[in-house]
CSV table of C-alpha atoms and ligand atoms in Angstrom, one decimal:
chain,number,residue,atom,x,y,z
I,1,UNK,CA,86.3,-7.7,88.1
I,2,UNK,CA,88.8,-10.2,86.7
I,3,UNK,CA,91.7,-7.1,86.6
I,4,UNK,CA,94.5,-8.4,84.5
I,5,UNK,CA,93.5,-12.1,84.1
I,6,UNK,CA,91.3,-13.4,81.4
I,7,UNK,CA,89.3,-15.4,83.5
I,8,UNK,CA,87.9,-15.3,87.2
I,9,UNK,CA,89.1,-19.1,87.6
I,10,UNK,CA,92.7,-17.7,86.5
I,11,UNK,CA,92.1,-15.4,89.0
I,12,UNK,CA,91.0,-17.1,91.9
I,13,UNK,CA,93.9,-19.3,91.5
I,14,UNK,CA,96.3,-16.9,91.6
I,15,UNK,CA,94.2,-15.3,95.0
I,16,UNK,CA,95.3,-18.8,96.9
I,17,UNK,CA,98.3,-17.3,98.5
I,18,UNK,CA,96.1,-14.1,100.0
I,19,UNK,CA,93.2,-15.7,100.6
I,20,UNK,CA,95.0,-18.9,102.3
I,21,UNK,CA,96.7,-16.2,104.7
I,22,UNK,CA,93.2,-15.0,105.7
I,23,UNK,CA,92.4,-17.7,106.4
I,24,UNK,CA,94.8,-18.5,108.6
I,25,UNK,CA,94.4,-14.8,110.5
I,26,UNK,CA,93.5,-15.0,113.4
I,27,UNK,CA,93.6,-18.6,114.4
I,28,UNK,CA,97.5,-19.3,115.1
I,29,UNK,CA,99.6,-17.9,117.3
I,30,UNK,CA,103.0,-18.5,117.2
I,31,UNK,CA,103.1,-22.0,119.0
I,32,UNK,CA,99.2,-23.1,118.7
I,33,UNK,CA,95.9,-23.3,117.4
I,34,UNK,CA,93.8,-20.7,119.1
I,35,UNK,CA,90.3,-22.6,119.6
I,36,UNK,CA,88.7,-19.8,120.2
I,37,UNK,CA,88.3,-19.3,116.3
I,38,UNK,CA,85.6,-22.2,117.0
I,39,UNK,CA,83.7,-19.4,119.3
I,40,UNK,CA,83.7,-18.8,122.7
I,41,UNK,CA,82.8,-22.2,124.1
I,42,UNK,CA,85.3,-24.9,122.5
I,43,UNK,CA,85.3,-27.3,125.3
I,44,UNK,CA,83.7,-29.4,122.7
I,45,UNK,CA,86.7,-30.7,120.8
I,46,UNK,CA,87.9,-32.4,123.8
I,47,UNK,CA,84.3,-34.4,124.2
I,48,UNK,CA,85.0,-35.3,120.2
I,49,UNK,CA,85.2,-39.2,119.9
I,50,UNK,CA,84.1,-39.5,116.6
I,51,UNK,CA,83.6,-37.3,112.9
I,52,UNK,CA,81.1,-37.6,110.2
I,53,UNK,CA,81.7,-35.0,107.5
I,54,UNK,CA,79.5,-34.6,104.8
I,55,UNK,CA,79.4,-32.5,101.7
I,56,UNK,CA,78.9,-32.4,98.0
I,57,UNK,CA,81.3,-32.4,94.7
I,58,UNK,CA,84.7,-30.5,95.6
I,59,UNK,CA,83.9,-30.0,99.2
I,60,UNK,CA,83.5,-33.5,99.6
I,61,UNK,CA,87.1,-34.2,98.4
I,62,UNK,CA,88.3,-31.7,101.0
I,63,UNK,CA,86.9,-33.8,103.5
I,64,UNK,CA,87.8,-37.2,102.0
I,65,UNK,CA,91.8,-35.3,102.6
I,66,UNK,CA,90.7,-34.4,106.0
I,67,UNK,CA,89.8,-37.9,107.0
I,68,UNK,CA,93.6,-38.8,106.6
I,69,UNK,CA,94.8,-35.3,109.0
I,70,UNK,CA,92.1,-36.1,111.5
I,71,UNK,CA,92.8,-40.5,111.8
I,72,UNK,CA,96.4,-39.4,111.6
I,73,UNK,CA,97.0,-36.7,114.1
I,74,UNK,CA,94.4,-37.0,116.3
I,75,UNK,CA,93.5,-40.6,116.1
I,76,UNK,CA,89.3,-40.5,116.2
I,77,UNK,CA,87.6,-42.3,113.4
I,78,UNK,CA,86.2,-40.4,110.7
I,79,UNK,CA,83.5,-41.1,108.1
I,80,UNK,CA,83.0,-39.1,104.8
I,81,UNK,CA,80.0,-39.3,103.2
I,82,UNK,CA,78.4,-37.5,100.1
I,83,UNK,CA,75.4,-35.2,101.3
I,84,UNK,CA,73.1,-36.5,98.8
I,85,UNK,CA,73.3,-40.0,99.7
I,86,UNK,CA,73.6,-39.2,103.7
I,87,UNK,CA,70.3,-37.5,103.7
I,88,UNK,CA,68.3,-40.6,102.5
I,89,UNK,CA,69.5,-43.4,104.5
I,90,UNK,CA,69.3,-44.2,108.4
I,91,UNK,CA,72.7,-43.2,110.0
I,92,UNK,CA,74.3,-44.9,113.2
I,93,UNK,CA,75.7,-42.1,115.3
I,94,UNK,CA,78.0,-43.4,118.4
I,95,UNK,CA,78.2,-41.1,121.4
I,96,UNK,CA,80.3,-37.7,121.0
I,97,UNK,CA,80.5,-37.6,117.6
I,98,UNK,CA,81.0,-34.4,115.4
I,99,UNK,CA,78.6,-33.4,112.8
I,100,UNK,CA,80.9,-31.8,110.2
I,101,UNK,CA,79.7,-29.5,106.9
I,102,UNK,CA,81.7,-28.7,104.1
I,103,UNK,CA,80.3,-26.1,101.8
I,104,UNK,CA,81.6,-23.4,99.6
I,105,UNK,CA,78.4,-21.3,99.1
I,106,UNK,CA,76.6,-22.7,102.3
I,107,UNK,CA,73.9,-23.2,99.6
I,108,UNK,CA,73.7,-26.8,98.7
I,109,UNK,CA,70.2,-28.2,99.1
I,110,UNK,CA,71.9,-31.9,99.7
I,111,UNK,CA,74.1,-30.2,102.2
I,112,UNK,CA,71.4,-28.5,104.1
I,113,UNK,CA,68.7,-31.8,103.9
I,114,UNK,CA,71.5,-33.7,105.6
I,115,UNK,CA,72.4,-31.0,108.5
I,116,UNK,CA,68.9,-30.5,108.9
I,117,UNK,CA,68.6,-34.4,109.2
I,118,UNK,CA,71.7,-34.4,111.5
I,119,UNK,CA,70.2,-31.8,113.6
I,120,UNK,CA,67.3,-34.2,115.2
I,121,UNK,CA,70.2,-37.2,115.8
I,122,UNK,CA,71.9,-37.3,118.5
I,123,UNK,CA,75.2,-35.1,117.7
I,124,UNK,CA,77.5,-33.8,119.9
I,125,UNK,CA,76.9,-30.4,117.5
I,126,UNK,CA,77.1,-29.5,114.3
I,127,UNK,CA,79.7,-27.2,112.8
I,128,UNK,CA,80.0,-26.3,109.1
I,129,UNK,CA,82.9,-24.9,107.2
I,130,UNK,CA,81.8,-22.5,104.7
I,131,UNK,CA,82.9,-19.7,103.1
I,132,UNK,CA,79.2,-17.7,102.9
I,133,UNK,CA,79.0,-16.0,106.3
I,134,UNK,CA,75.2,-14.7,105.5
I,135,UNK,CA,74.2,-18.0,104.3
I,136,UNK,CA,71.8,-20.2,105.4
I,137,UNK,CA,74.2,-22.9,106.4
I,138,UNK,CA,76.3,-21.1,108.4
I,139,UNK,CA,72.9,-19.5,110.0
I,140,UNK,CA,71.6,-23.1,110.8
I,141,UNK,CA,74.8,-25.0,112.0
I,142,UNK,CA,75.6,-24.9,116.0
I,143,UNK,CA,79.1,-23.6,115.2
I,144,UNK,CA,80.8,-21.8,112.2
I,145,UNK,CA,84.6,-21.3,111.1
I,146,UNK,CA,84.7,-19.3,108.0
I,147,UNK,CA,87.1,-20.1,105.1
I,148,UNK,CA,87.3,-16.1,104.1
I,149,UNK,CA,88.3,-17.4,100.5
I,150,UNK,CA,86.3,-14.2,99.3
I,151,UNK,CA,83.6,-14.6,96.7
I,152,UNK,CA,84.4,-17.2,94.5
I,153,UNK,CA,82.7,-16.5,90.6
I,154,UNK,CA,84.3,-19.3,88.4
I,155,UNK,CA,81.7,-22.0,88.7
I,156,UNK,CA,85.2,-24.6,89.2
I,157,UNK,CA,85.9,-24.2,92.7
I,158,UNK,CA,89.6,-23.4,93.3
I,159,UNK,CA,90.4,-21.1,95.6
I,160,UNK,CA,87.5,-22.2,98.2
I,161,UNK,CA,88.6,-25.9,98.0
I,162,UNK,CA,92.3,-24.9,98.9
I,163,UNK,CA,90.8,-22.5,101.8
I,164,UNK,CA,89.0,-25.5,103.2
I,165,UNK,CA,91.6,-27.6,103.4
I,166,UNK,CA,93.5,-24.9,105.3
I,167,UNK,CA,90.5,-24.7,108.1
I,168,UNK,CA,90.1,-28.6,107.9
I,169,UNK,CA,94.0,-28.8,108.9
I,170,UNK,CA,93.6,-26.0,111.6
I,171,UNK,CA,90.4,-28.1,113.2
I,172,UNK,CA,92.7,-31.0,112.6
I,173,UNK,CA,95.5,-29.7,114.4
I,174,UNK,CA,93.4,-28.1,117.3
I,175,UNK,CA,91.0,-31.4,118.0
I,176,UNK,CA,94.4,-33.1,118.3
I,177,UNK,CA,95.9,-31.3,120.5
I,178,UNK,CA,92.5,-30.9,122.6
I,179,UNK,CA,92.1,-34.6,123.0
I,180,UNK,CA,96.2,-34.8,124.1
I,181,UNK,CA,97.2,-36.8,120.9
I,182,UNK,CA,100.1,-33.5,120.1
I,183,UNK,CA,103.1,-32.6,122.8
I,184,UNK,CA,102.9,-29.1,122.6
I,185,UNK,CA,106.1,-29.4,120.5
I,186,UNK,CA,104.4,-31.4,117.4
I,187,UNK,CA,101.9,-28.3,117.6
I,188,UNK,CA,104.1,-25.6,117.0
I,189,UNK,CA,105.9,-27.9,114.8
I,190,UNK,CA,102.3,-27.9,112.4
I,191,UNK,CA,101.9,-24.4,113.1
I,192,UNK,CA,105.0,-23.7,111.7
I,193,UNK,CA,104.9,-25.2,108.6
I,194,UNK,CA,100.9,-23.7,108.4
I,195,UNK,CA,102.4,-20.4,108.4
I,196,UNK,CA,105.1,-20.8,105.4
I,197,UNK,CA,101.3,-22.2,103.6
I,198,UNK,CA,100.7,-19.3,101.7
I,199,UNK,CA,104.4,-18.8,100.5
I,200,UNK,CA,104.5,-22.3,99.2
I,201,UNK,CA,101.5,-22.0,97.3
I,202,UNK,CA,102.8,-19.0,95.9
I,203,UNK,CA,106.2,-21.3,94.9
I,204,UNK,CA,103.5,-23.7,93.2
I,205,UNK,CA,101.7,-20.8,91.0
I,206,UNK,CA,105.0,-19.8,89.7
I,207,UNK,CA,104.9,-23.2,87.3
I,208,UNK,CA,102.0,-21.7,85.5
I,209,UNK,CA,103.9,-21.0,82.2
I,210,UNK,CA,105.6,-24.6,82.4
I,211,UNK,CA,102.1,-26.3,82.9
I,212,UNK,CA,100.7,-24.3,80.1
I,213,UNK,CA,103.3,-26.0,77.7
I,214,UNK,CA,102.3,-29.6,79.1
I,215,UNK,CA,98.6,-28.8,78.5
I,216,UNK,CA,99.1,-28.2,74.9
I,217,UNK,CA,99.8,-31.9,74.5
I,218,UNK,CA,96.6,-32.4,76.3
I,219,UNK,CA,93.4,-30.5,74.4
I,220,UNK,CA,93.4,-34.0,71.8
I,221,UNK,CA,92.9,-36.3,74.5
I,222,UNK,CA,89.5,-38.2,75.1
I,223,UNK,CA,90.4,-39.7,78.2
I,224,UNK,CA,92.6,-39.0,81.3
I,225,UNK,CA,93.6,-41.2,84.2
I,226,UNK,CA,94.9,-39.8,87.8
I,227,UNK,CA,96.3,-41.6,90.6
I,228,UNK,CA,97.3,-41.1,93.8
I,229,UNK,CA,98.3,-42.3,97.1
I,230,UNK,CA,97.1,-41.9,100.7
I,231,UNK,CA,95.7,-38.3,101.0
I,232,UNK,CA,96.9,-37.6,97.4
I,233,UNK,CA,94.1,-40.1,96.3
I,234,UNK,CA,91.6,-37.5,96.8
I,235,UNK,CA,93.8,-35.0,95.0
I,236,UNK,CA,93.5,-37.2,92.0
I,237,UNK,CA,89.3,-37.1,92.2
I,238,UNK,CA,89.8,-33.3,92.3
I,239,UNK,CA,92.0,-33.3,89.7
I,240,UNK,CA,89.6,-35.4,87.4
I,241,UNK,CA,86.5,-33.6,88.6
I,242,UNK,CA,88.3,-30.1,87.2
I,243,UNK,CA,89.5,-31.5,84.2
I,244,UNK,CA,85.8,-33.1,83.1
I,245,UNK,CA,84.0,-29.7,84.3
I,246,UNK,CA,85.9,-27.2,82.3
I,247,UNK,CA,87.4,-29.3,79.5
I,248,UNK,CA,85.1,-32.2,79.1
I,249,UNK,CA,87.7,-34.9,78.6
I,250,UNK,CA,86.6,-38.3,80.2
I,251,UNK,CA,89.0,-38.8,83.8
I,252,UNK,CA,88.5,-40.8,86.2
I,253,UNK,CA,90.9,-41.4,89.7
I,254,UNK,CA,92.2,-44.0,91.2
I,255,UNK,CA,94.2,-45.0,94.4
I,256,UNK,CA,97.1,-46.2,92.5
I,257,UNK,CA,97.3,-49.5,94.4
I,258,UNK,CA,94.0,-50.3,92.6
I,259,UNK,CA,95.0,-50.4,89.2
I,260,UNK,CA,95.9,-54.0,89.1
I,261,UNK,CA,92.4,-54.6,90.0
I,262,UNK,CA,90.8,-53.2,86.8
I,263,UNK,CA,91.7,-49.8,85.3
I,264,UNK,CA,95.1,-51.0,83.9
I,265,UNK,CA,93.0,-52.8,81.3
I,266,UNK,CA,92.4,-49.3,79.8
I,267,UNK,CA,95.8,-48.0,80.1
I,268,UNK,CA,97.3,-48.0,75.9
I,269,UNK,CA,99.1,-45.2,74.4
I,270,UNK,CA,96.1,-42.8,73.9
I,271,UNK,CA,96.2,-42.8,77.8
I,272,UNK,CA,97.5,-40.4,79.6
I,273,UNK,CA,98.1,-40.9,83.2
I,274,UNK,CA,98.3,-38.2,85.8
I,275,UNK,CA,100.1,-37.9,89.1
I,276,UNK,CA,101.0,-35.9,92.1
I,277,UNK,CA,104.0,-37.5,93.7
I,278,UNK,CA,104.2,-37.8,97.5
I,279,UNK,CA,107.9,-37.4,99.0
I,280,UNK,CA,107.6,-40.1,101.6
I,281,UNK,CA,107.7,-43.7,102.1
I,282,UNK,CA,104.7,-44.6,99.5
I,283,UNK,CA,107.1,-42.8,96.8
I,284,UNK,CA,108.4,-46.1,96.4
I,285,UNK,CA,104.9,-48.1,95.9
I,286,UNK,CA,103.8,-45.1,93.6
I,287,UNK,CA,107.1,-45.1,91.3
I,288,UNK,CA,106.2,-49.2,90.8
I,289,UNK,CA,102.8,-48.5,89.6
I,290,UNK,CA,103.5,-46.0,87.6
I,291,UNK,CA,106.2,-48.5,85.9
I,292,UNK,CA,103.2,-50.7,85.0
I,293,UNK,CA,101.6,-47.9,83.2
I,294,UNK,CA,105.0,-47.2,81.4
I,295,UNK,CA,105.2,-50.5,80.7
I,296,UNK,CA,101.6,-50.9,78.7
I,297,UNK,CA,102.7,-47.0,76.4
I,298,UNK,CA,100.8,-45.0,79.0
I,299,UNK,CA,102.4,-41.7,78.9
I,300,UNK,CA,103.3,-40.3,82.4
I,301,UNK,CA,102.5,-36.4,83.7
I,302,UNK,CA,104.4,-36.2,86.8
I,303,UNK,CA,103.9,-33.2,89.8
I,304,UNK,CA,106.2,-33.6,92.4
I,305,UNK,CA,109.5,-32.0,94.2
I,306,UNK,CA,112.7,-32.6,93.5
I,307,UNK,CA,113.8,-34.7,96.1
I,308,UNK,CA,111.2,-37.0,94.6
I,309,UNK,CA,113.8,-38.1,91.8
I,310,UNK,CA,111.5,-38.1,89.1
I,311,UNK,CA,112.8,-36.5,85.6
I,312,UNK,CA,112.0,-35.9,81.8
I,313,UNK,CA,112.3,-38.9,79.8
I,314,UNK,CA,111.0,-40.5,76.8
I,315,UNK,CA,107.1,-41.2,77.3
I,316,UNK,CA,107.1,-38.8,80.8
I,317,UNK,CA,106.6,-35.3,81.5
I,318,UNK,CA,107.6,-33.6,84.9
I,319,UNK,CA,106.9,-30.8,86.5
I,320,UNK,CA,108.9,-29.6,89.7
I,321,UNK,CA,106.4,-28.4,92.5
I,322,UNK,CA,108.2,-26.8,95.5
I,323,UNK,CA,108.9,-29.4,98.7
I,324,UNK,CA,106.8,-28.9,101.7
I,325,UNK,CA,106.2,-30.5,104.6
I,326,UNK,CA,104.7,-33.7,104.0
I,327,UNK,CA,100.8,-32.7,106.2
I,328,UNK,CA,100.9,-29.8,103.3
I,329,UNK,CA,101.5,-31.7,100.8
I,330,UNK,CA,97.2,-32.0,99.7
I,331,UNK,CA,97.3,-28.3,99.7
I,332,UNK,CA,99.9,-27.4,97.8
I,333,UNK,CA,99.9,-30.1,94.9
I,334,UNK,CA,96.3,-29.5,94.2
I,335,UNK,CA,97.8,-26.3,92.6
I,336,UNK,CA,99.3,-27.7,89.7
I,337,UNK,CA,96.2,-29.8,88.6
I,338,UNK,CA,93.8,-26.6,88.6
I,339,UNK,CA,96.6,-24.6,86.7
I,340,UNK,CA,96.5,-27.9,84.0
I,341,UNK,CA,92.4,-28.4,83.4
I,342,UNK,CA,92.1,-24.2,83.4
I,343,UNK,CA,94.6,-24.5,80.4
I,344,UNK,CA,93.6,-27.2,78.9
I,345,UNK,CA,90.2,-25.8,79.0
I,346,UNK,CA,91.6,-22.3,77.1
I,347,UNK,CA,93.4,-24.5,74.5
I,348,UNK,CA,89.9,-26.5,73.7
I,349,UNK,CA,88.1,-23.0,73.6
I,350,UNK,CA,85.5,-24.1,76.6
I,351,UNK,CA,83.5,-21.4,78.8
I,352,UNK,CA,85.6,-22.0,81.4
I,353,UNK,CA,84.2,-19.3,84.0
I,354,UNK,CA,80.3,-20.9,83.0
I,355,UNK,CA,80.9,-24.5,82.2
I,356,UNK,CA,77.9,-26.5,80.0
I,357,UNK,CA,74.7,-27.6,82.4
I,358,UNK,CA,76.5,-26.5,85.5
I,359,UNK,CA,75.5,-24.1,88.3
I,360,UNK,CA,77.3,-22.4,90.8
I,361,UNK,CA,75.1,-23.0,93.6
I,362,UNK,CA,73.4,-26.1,93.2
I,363,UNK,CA,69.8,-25.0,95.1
I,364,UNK,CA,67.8,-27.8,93.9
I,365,UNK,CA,67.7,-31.7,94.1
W,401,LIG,C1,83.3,-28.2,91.5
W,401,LIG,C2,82.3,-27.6,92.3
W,401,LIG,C3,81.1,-28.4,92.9
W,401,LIG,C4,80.8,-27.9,94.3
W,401,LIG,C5,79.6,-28.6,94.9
W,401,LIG,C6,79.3,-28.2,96.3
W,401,LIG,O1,84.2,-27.4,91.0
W,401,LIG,O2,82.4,-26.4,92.5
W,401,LIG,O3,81.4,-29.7,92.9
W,401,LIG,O4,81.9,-28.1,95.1
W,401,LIG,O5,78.5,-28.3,94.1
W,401,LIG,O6,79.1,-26.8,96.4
W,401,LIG,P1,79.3,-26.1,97.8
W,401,LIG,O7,80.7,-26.2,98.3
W,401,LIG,O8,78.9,-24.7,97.6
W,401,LIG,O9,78.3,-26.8,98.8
């Protein structure tokens, strides 16, 4: 039942403050990560010396974001991989490393050939993130934590790829702390800002009419370029992906520090380049490539807080999103980029809910 939206993805993106909560219930006390949330036998995550995650499409930009959280706070190396390519090659896997799945519908044939594949290396387990507790994913992994995003309909994935951030941050936070890389301080610290999550989120959905405007500008374009920074890179590649799915225009991402080395070629007037600004010390590096794109009549559609310093001007188009603490920041700015391709998509007249030649659940090859 979409109630009083128009469409389920409408919907589920306005869900991401409820569901983000439940997903948090349950696994944070006031000061900590409870580890039992991994089950009742979590002495694994102090064993953890190493992380392959592996998914498909949206989930695998979850865990390109959770790559950053896990080097970062907990200091073990971390390899991402796409399912489809994991599952036909040989894989190196040092001693005590984690076998992690990322899935929405715990459906994915990729996703299940490569844990199945996993499953006969020599793992220290394998535990999957999913948000199906019946499916055959969670049934086959060694351990589980579900997402409890609630059934997702809109073939876009919104609300589950923000709910998997959230359990990616909480495995994050709790591997960390396991392996003695967090003073019980820097953990309550985390687990403070995870708990003001859902409110912030809400802050972001509360641009929706504002966004709306900017996407009118938007339904003529043929191409779109984001960038990003750091863990906002893989922001951008979930901002393109959404945009190409519902509203068919061409976007590709970029790290922004790559656009020297070949995209600015494209970069002209008809290009419209996308960003979500991060508040902290690769503002800087991000404001002077973005001058470059100025610079060649690309025009600029800025997402960032305040205290970024960014503002309205001829040729760029901002949009306040609310500060948060910078480990949030992935969470929270994806909002802005599903609220622009859903209404870019309504302005073009796509099936938004049912985009062309996709599935929900990709079951086959
Ligand atoms: C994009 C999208 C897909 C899925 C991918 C993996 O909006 O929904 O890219 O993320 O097909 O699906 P799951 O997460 O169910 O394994």
């Amino acid at each position: 039942d979409k109630g009083e939206f128009r469409h389920y993805m409408l919907k589920e993106i306005y869900e991401q403050p409820k569901v983000i909560a439940a997903c948090l219930e349950g696994r944070i006390s006031d000061e900590r990560i409870l580890t039992s949330c991994f089950g009742a036998n979590s002495a694994f995550l102090k064993e953890i010396e190493n992380i392959h995650i592996v998914a498909c499409g949206t989930s695998y930009h979850a865990g390109m974001v959770a790559k950053y959280w896990i080097e970062d706070l907990a200091n073990i190396p971390c390899t991402v991989e796409v399912a489809s390519e994991y599952r036909y090659r040989k894989v190196a896997v040092p001693k005590n490393t984690l076998f992690l799945t990322l899935s929405q519908s715990g459906e994915t044939a990729d996703t299940l050939a490569a844990l199945r594949m996993a499953k006969q290396l020599n793992y220290l387990t394998t535990l999957a993130i999913c948000n199906v507790p019946s499916s055959t994913l969670v049934r086959e992994s060694g351990l589980t934590l579900l997402t409890n995003a609630g059934a997702e309909i809109g073939v876009a994935s919104t609300k589950a790829f923000t709910t998997q951030l959230t359990a990616l941050l909480i495995t994050s936070i709790a591997i960390a702390s396991e392996k003695g890389e967090l003073s019980a301080a820097q953990q309550a610290e985390l687990v403070t800002a995870l708990r003001s999550l859902p409110a912030y989120v809400d802050a972001a959905i509360k641009q929706d009419e504002a966004i709306k405007l900017v996407s009118e500008q938007f339904a003529n374009k043929h191409n779109a370029l984001f960038l990003g920074r750091g863990p906002m890179f893989p922001i951008a590649l979930e901002g393109a992906l959404k945009l190409k799915e519902i509203s068919y225009i061409h976007a590709e991402a970029y790290p922004a520090g790559e656009l020297k080395h070949g995209p600015l070629a494209l970069v002209d007037e008809t290009m419209p380049i996308i960003t979500v600004a991060p508040n902290n010390q690769m503002l800087d590096k991000l404001k002077s490539n973005l001058q470059e794109v100025r610079a060649r009549g690309g025009e600029l559609y800025v997402f960032g807080a305040k205290e970024t310093g960014f503002e309205e001007a001829e040729g760029i188009y901002y949009n306040e999103i609310p500060w948060v603490e910078e480990v949030l920041e992935p969470i929270v700015h994806t909002i802005p980029l599903q609220l622009l391709s859903y209404h870019v998509a309504v302005v073009k007249g796509t099936d938004v809910d049912q985009p062309r030649n996709l599935a929900k659940s990709v079951t086959v090859e």
